[in-house]
Coordinates of C-alpha atoms in Angstrom, one line a residue:
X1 CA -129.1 -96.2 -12.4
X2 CA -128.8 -95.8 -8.9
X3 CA -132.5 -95.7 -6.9
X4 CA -132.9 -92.5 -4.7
X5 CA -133.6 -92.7 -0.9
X6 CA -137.0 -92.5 0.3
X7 CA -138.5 -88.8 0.7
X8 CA -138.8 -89.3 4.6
X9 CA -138.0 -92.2 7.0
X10 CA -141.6 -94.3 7.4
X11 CA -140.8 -97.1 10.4
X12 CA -143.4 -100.2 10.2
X13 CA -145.3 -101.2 12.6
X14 CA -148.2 -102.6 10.7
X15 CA -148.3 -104.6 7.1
X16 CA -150.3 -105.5 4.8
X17 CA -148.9 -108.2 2.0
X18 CA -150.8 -109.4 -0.6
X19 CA -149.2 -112.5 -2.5
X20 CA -150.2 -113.2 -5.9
X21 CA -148.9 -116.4 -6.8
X22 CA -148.2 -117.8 -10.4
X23 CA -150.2 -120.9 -12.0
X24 CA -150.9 -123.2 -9.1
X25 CA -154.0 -125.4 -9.3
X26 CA -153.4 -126.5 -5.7
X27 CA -155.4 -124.2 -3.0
X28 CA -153.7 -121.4 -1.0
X29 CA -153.1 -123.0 1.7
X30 CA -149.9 -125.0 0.7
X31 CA -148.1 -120.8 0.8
X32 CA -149.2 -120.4 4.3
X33 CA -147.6 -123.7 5.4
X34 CA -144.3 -122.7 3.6
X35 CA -144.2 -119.6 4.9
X36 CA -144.3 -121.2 8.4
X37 CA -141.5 -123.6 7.7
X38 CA -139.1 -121.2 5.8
X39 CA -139.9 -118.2 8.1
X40 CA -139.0 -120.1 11.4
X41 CA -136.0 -121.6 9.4
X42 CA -135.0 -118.0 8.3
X43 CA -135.5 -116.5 11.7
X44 CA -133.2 -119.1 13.6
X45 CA -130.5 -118.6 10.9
X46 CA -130.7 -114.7 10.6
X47 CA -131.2 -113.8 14.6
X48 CA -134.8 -112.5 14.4
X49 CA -138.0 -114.1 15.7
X50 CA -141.3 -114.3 14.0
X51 CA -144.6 -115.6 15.6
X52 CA -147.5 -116.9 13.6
X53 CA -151.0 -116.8 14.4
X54 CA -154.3 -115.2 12.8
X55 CA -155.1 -112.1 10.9
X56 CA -157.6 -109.1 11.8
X57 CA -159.1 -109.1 8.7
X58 CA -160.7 -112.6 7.5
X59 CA -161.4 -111.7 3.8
X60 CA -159.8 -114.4 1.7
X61 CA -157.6 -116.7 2.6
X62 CA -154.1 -115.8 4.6
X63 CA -152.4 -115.5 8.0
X64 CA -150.4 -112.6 10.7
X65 CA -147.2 -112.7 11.3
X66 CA -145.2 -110.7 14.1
X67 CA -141.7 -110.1 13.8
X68 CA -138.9 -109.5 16.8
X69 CA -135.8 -107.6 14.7
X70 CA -134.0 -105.8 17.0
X71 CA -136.2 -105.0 19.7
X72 CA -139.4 -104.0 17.3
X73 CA -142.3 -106.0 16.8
X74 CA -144.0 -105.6 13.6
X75 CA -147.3 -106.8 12.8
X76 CA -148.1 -108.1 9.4
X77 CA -151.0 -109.6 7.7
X78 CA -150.7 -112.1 4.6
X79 CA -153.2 -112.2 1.9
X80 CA -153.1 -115.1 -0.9
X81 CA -154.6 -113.0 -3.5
X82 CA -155.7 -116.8 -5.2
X83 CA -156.6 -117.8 -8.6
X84 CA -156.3 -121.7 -8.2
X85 CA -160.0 -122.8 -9.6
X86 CA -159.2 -120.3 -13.0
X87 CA -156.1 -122.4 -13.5
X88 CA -158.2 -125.9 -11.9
X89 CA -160.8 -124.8 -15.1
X90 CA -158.4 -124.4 -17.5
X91 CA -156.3 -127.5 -17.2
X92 CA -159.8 -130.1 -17.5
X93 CA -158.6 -131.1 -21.0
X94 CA -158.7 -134.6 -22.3
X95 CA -155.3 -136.3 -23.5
X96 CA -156.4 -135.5 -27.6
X97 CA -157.3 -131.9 -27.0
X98 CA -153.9 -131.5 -24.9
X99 CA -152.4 -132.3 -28.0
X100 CA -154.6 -129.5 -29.9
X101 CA -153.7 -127.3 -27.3
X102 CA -149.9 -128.3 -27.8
X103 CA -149.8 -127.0 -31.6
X104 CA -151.7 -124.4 -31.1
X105 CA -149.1 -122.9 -28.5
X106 CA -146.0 -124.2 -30.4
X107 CA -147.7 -122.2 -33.2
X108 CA -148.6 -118.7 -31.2
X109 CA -144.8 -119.0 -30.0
X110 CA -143.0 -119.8 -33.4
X111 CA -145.5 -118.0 -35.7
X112 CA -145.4 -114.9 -33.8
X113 CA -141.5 -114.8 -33.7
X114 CA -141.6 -114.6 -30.0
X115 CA -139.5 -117.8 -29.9
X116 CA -136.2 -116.9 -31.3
X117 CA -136.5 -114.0 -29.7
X118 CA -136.7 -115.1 -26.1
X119 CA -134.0 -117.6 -26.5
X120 CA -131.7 -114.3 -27.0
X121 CA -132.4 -113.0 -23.3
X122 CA -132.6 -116.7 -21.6
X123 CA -132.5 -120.2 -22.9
X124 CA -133.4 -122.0 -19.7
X125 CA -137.3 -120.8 -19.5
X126 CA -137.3 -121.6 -23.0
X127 CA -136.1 -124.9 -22.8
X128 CA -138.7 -125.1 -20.2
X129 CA -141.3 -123.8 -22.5
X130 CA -140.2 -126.3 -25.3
X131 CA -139.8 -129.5 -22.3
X132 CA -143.8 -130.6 -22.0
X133 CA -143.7 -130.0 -25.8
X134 CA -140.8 -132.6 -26.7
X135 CA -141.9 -134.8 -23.8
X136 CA -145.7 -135.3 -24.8
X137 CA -144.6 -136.1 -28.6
X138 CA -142.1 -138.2 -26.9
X139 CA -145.5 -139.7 -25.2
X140 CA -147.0 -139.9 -28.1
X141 CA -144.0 -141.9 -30.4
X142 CA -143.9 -144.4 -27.4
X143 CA -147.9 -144.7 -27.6
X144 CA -147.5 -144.9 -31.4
X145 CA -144.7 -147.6 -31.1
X146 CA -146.6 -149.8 -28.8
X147 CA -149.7 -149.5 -31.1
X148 CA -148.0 -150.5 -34.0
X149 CA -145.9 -153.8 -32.1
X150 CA -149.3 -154.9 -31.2
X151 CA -150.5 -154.4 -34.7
X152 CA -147.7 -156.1 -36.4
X153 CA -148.1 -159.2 -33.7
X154 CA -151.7 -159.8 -34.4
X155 CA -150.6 -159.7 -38.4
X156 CA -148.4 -162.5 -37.8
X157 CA -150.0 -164.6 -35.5
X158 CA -153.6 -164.6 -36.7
X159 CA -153.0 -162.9 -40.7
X160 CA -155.7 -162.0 -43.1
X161 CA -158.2 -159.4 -42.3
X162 CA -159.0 -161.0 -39.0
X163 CA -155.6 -160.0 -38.0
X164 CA -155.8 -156.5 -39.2
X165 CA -158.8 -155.6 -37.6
X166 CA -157.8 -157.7 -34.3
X167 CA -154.7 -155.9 -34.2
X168 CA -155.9 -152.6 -35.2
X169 CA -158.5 -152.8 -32.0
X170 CA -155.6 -154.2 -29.7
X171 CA -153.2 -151.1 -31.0
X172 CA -155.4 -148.4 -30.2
X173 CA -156.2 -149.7 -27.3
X174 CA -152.8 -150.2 -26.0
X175 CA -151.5 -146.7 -27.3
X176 CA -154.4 -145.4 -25.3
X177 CA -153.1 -147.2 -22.1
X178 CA -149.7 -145.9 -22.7
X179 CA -150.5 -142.5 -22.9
X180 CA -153.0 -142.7 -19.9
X181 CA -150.5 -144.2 -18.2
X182 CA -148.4 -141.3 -18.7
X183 CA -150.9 -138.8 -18.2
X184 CA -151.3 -140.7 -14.9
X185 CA -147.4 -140.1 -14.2
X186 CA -147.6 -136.1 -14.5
X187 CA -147.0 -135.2 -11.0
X188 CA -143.8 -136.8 -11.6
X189 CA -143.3 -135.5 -15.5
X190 CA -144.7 -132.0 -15.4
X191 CA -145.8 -132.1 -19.0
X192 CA -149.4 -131.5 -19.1
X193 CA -149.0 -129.2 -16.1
X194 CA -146.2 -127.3 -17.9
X195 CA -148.3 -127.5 -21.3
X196 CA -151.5 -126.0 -19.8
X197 CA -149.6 -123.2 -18.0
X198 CA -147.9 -122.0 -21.3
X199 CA -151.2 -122.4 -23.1
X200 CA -153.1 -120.5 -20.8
X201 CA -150.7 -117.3 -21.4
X202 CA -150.6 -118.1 -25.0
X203 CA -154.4 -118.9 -25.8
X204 CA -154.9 -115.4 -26.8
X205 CA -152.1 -114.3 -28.3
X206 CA -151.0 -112.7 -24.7
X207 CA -154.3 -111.2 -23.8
X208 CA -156.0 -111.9 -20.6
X209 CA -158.9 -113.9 -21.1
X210 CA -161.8 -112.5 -19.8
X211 CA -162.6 -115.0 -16.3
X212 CA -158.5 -113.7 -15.8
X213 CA -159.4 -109.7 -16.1
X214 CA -162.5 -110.3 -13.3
X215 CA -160.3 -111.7 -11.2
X216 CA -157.7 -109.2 -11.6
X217 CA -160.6 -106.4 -11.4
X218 CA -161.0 -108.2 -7.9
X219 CA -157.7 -108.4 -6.9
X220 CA -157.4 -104.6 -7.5
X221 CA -160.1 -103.9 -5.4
X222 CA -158.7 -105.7 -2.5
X223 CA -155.2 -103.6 -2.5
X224 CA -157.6 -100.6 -3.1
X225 CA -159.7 -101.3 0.3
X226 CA -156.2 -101.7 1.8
X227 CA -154.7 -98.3 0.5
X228 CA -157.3 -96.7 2.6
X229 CA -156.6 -98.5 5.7
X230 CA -154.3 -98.0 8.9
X231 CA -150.9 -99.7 7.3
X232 CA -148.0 -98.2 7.4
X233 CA -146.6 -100.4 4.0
X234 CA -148.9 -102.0 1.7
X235 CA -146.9 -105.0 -0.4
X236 CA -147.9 -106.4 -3.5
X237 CA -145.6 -109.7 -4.0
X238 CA -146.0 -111.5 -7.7
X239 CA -144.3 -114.7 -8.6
X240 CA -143.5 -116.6 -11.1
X241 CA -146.5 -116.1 -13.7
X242 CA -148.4 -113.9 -11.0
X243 CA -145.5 -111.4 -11.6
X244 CA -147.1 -109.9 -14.8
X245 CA -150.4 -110.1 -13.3
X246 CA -149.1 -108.0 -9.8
X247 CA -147.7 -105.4 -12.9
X248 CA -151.3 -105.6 -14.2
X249 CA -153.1 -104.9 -10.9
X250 CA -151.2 -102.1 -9.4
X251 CA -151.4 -100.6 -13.1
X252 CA -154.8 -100.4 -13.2
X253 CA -155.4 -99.1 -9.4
X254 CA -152.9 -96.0 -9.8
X255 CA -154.1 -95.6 -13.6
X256 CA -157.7 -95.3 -12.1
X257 CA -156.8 -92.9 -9.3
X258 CA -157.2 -95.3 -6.2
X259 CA -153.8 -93.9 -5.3
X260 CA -152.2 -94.6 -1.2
X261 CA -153.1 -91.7 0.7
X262 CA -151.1 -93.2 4.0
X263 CA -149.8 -96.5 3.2
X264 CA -146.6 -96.8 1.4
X265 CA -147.1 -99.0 -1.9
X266 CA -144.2 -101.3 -2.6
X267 CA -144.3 -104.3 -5.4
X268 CA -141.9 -106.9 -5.3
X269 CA -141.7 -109.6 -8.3
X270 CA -139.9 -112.6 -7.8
X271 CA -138.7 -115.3 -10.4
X272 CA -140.4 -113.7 -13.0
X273 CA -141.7 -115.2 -16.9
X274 CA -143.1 -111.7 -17.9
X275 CA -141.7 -112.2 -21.6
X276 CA -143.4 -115.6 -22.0
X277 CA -146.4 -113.3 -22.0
X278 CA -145.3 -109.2 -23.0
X279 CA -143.9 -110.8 -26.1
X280 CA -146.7 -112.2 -27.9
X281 CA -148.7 -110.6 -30.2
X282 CA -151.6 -109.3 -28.5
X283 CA -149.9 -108.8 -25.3
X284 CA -150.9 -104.9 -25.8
X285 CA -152.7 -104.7 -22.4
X286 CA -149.5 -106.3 -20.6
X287 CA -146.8 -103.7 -22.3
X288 CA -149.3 -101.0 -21.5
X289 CA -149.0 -101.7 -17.7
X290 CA -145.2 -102.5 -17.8
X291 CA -144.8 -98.9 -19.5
X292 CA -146.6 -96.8 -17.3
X293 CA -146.2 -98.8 -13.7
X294 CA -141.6 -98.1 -14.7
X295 CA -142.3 -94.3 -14.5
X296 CA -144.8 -94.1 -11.8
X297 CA -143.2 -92.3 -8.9
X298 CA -146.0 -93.7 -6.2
X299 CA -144.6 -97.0 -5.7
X300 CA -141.5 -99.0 -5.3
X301 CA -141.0 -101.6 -7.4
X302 CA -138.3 -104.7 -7.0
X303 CA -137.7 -107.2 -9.2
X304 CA -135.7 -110.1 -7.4
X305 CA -134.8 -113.0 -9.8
X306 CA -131.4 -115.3 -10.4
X307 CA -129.6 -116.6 -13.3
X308 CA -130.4 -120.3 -11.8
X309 CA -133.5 -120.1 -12.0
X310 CA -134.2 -121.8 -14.9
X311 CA -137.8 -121.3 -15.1
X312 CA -137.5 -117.5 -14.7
X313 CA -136.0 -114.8 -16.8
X314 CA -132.8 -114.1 -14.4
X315 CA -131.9 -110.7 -14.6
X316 CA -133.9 -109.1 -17.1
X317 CA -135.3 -106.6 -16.4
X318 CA -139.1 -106.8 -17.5
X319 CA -140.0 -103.6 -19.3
X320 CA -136.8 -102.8 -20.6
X321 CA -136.4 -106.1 -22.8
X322 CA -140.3 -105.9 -23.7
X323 CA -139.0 -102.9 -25.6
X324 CA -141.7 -100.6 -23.7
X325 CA -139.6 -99.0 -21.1
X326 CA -140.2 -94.9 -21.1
X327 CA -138.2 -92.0 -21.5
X328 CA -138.5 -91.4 -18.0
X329 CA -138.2 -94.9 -16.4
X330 CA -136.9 -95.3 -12.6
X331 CA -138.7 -99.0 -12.3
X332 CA -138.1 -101.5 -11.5
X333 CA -134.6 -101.9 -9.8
X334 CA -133.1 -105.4 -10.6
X335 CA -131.8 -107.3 -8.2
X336 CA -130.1 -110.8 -7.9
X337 CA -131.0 -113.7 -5.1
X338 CA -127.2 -114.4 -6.2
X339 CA -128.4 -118.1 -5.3
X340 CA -124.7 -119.2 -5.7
X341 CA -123.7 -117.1 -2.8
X342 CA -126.7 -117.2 -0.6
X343 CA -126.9 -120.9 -0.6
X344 CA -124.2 -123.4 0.9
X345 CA -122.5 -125.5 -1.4
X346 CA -124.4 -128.3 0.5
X347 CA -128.1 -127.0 -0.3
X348 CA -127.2 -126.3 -3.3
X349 CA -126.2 -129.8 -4.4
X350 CA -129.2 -131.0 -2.9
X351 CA -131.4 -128.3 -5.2
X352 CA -129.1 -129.6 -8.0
X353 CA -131.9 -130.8 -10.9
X354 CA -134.7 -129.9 -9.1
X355 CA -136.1 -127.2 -11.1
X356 CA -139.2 -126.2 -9.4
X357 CA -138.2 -125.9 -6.0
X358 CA -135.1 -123.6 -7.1
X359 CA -137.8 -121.8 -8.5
X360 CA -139.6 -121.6 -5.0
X361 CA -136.4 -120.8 -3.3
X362 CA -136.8 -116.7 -3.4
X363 CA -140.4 -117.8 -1.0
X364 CA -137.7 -120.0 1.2
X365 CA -135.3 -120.0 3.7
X366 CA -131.4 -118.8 2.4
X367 CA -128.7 -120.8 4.7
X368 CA -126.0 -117.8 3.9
X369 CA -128.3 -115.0 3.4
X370 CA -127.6 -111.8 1.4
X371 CA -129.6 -108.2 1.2
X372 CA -132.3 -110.5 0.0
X373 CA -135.0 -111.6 2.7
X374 CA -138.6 -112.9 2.2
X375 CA -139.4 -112.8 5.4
X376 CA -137.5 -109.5 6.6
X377 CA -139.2 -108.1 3.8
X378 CA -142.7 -109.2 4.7
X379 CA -142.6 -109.2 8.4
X380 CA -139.7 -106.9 9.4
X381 CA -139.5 -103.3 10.3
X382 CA -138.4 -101.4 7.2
X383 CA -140.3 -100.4 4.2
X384 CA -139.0 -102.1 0.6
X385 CA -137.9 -98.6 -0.3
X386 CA -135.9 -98.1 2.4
X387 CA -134.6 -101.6 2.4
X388 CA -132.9 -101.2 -1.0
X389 CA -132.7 -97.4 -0.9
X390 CA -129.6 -96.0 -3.2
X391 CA -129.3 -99.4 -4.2
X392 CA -128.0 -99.7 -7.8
X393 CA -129.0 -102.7 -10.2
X394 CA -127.2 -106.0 -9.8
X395 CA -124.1 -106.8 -12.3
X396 CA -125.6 -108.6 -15.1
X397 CA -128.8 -106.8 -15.6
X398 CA -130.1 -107.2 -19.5
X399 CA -131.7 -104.4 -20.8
X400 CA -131.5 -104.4 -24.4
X401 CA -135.3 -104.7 -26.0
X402 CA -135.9 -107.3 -27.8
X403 CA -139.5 -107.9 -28.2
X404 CA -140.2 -107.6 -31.7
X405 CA -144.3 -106.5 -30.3
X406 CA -144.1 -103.4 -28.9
X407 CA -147.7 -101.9 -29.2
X408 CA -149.4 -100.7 -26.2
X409 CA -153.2 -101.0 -25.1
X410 CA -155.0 -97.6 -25.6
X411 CA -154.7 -96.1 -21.6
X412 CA -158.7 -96.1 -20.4

């Protein structure tokens, strides 16, 4: 399927970009500060110039931008559309219930059949999904181990009862070290990060809990206010997990009318995990939104991902492989960051094994760049439909629907 040109040529002077990032407990402010770095990075490799300063409008947390392409300055304004203290309050577990929360999610994956299923469309966010998993019972067996060498030592050294009991106290105590010591080593590991961010989407079977849906209700009523302001392009920008949330938001604004009236309406989804959520049981709210945001004609919609990418679902395209994609589906168009061509051999061997920064990179600076900007996108002078206009999807694309839950949430 090849995407039609845009009905009439719209040049942008003035932007407004909402980023919805995926599940970050750190504040905001660490996407501004990349931004800055990659953008001027970008800029001097690509020929344009960009200029960073404040925004107009101070509600919430962001930053302006003004971009040189060509002789055009274009003004744009960056909104962190955050959700950091929801996923601050839902990580405050203790090391046991971590280990609750780690058989409950196992269970909502393999019980539900989602599993085996996802592991047909990518293994590597699925190996990432089972990583924190095998590394906290890997935790745990080394805990387990030390507890029972202690044991066995204060058996043979004191014997009798007194021994048992000494070495029972010394055991749990020392497995207790061992696994605080480890839990003191996550920003190294990842696994109660990773375990708490796949436990989040999983706690309800794929529903959004309810503190997520106010926020979302929140988030739509900031792109509304925007819709019906002097912008010549309004973009919504998900990533990672805040992919399926973007789908979410713009689903419920056009589905409740609060259409653009000046503003285009573009949404662009990078390194998306939308299956980790649309295949679960209960997802029905999710799948609802994915089906009718791919046949709504008022928006663009761009799904950029790669096939390194490991934490993301390269290539597939979200609503067709949910198994929800309408009759009369034009979204979104898939397209690759093709990071094996758009980064040197040199930055790539020093992204080699580092897994979440390659999953960062489609926010970062591309030292051979392709059709595939951040920052032109953001800051530069065309619209996202006329950037990829007639653009077909990239060689590779999976389609096939796989999702064996394929209900949809009654529309409102």
């Amino acid at each position: 399927m090849t995407h039609p040109s845009p009905p009439d040529h719209r040049p942008v002077r003035r932007r407004k970009v909402f980023y919805l990032p995926g599940y970050d407990p750190i504040p905001p402010r660490r996407y501004r500060e990349l931004y800055r770095r990659e953008g001027a990075a970008q800029a001097e490799i690509s020929g344009y110039r960009l200029a960073f300063g404040p925004r107009g409008d101070r509600t919430g947390f962001g930053w302006g931008v003004t971009g040189a392409f060509d002789g055009a300055a274009i003004g744009a304004e960056i909104e962190v559309l955050g959700w950091s203290d929801v996923v601050a309050a839902s990580m405050g577990r203790s090391i046991p219930a971590t280990y609750l929360q780690l058989v409950r999610t196992a269970w909502a994956y393999a019980g539900s059949g989602a599993l085996g299923r996802l592991m047909r469309l990518r293994r590597g966010p699925v190996l990432a999904a089972l990583y924190p998993i095998a590394m906290l019972l890997g935790q745990l067996l080394v805990a387990v181990a030390a507890g029972g060498i202690a044991l066995w030592l204060a058996v043979a050294l004191i014997g009798g009862a007194a021994g048992w009991l000494t070495g029972a106290a010394l055991g749990l105590a020392l497995a207790r070290a061992v696994l605080r010591g480890f839990r003191r080593l996550d920003g190294r590991l990842f696994a109660y990060y990773l375990m708490h961010d796949f436990a989040f989407t999983a706690q309800a079977g794929g529903a959004y809990p309810p503190p997520l849906e106010a926020r979302l209700a929140q988030f739509t009523d900031r792109v509304a206010t925007a819709l019906a302001e002097d912008w010549d392009e309004v973009l919504l920008v998900g990533h990672s997990s805040g992919a399926y949330l973007a789908v979410s938001v713009l689903a419920d604004l056009l589905r409740g009318g609060r259409e653009p009236r000046g503003p285009a309406l573009a949404l662009l989804t990078l390194g998306h995990v939308i299956p980790m959520a649309s295949f679960l049981p209960k997802a029905d709210r999710l799948r609802g939104d994915l089906a009718f945001l791919a046949a709504d004609p008022r928006l663009t919609w761009v799904d950029v991902s790669a096939p390194g990418d490991a934490c993301s679902f390269g290539l597939c395209d979200p609503v067709a492989v949910s198994g929800v994609a309408p009759p009369d589906a034009r979204w979104p168009l898939v397209l690759s960051a093709a990071f094996t061509r758009t980064l040197s051999p040199e930055k790539q061997a020093a992204l080699k094994n580092r897994w979440f920064r390659l999953h960062f990179q489609y926010l970062c600076a591309f030292d051979r760049p392709g059709d595939y900007d951040y920052f032109a996108i953001t800051a530069g002078p065309l619209t996202l439909a006329e950037r990829f206009a007639g653009r077909a999807h990239s060689p590779g694309r999976i389609a096939r629907p796989v999702n064996r839950h394929t209900s949809l949430a009654a529309a409102p």
